């Protein structure tokens, strides 16, 4: 089960979501946007380590309205 599926089917909401930026099925910002449609109160902390062959995601300034 993916983190998104857990949020979608679970009754509880975590205090904080720790997410990588580069993930196989969707990037962290896309996950944040979709998750906040389900649970707008979610807070996210993004981390990542650049690896050879990974795509780069350009993120807006953290905390900026509309970041995700």
PDB file of C-alpha atoms in Angstrom:
ATOM      1  CA  UNK A   1       0.000   0.000   0.000  1.00  0.00           C
ATOM      2  CA  UNK A   2       1.366   3.438  -0.910  1.00  0.00           C
ATOM      3  CA  UNK A   3       1.382   6.431   1.430  1.00  0.00           C
ATOM      4  CA  UNK A   4      -1.295   8.085  -0.709  1.00  0.00           C
ATOM      5  CA  UNK A   5      -3.551   5.018  -0.463  1.00  0.00           C
ATOM      6  CA  UNK A   6      -3.028   4.974   3.303  1.00  0.00           C
ATOM      7  CA  UNK A   7      -4.120   8.619   3.562  1.00  0.00           C
ATOM      8  CA  UNK A   8      -7.067   8.024   1.272  1.00  0.00           C
ATOM      9  CA  UNK A   9      -8.393   4.995   3.146  1.00  0.00           C
ATOM     10  CA  UNK A  10      -7.336   5.848   6.702  1.00  0.00           C
ATOM     11  CA  UNK A  11      -9.464   7.676   9.213  1.00  0.00           C
ATOM     12  CA  UNK A  12      -6.505   9.217  11.034  1.00  0.00           C
ATOM     13  CA  UNK A  13      -4.340  12.098   9.852  1.00  0.00           C
ATOM     14  CA  UNK A  14      -0.623  12.206  10.683  1.00  0.00           C
ATOM     15  CA  UNK A  15       0.829  15.289  12.403  1.00  0.00           C
ATOM     16  CA  UNK A  16       3.588  15.524   9.788  1.00  0.00           C
ATOM     17  CA  UNK A  17       4.363  13.761   6.503  1.00  0.00           C
ATOM     18  CA  UNK A  18       8.062  13.213   5.778  1.00  0.00           C
ATOM     19  CA  UNK A  19       8.441  12.725   2.029  1.00  0.00           C
ATOM     20  CA  UNK A  20      11.233  12.288  -0.457  1.00  0.00           C
ATOM     21  CA  UNK A  21      11.158  14.569  -3.477  1.00  0.00           C
ATOM     22  CA  UNK A  22      12.141  11.876  -6.014  1.00  0.00           C
ATOM     23  CA  UNK A  23       9.895   8.823  -5.867  1.00  0.00           C
ATOM     24  CA  UNK A  24       9.089   6.162  -8.467  1.00  0.00           C
ATOM     25  CA  UNK A  25       5.372   6.737  -9.134  1.00  0.00           C
ATOM     26  CA  UNK A  26       4.957  10.462  -8.413  1.00  0.00           C
ATOM     27  CA  UNK A  27       7.294  13.144  -7.097  1.00  0.00           C
ATOM     28  CA  UNK A  28       6.936  14.537  -3.588  1.00  0.00           C
ATOM     29  CA  UNK A  29       5.278  17.786  -4.660  1.00  0.00           C
ATOM     30  CA  UNK A  30       2.666  15.915  -6.675  1.00  0.00           C
ATOM     31  CA  UNK A  31       2.046  13.645  -3.675  1.00  0.00           C
ATOM     32  CA  UNK A  32       1.665  16.717  -1.446  1.00  0.00           C
ATOM     33  CA  UNK A  33      -0.869  18.323  -3.792  1.00  0.00           C
ATOM     34  CA  UNK A  34      -2.965  15.165  -4.051  1.00  0.00           C
ATOM     35  CA  UNK A  35      -2.768  14.440  -0.326  1.00  0.00           C
ATOM     36  CA  UNK A  36      -3.845  17.977   0.585  1.00  0.00           C
ATOM     37  CA  UNK A  37      -6.928  17.592  -1.603  1.00  0.00           C
ATOM     38  CA  UNK A  38      -7.907  14.765   0.754  1.00  0.00           C
ATOM     39  CA  UNK A  39      -6.655  16.323   3.995  1.00  0.00           C
ATOM     40  CA  UNK A  40      -5.926  20.061   3.655  1.00  0.00           C
ATOM     41  CA  UNK A  41      -4.474  20.335   7.162  1.00  0.00           C
ATOM     42  CA  UNK A  42      -1.482  18.074   6.355  1.00  0.00           C
ATOM     43  CA  UNK A  43       1.991  19.470   6.912  1.00  0.00           C
ATOM     44  CA  UNK A  44       4.913  18.202   4.831  1.00  0.00           C
ATOM     45  CA  UNK A  45       8.663  18.071   5.278  1.00  0.00           C
ATOM     46  CA  UNK A  46      10.592  17.227   2.109  1.00  0.00           C
ATOM     47  CA  UNK A  47      14.010  15.582   2.017  1.00  0.00           C
ATOM     48  CA  UNK A  48      16.022  14.143  -0.807  1.00  0.00           C
ATOM     49  CA  UNK A  49      19.436  12.930  -1.846  1.00  0.00           C
ATOM     50  CA  UNK A  50      20.358  13.461  -5.496  1.00  0.00           C
ATOM     51  CA  UNK A  51      21.242  10.154  -7.109  1.00  0.00           C
ATOM     52  CA  UNK A  52      22.680   9.500 -10.557  1.00  0.00           C
ATOM     53  CA  UNK A  53      19.923   8.966 -13.087  1.00  0.00           C
ATOM     54  CA  UNK A  54      17.149  10.564 -10.987  1.00  0.00           C
ATOM     55  CA  UNK A  55      15.023  13.272 -12.498  1.00  0.00           C
ATOM     56  CA  UNK A  56      15.217  16.732 -10.984  1.00  0.00           C
ATOM     57  CA  UNK A  57      12.159  18.415  -9.538  1.00  0.00           C
ATOM     58  CA  UNK A  58      12.258  22.185  -9.273  1.00  0.00           C
ATOM     59  CA  UNK A  59      10.453  23.209  -6.109  1.00  0.00           C
ATOM     60  CA  UNK A  60       9.140  26.662  -5.287  1.00  0.00           C
ATOM     61  CA  UNK A  61      10.414  28.501  -2.233  1.00  0.00           C
ATOM     62  CA  UNK A  62       9.386  26.566   0.916  1.00  0.00           C
ATOM     63  CA  UNK A  63       6.528  28.176   2.794  1.00  0.00           C
ATOM     64  CA  UNK A  64       5.393  30.150  -0.221  1.00  0.00           C
ATOM     65  CA  UNK A  65       1.623  30.038  -0.684  1.00  0.00           C
ATOM     66  CA  UNK A  66       0.755  27.457  -3.302  1.00  0.00           C
ATOM     67  CA  UNK A  67       3.957  25.488  -2.757  1.00  0.00           C
ATOM     68  CA  UNK A  68       1.919  22.307  -2.832  1.00  0.00           C
TER      69      UNK A  68
END
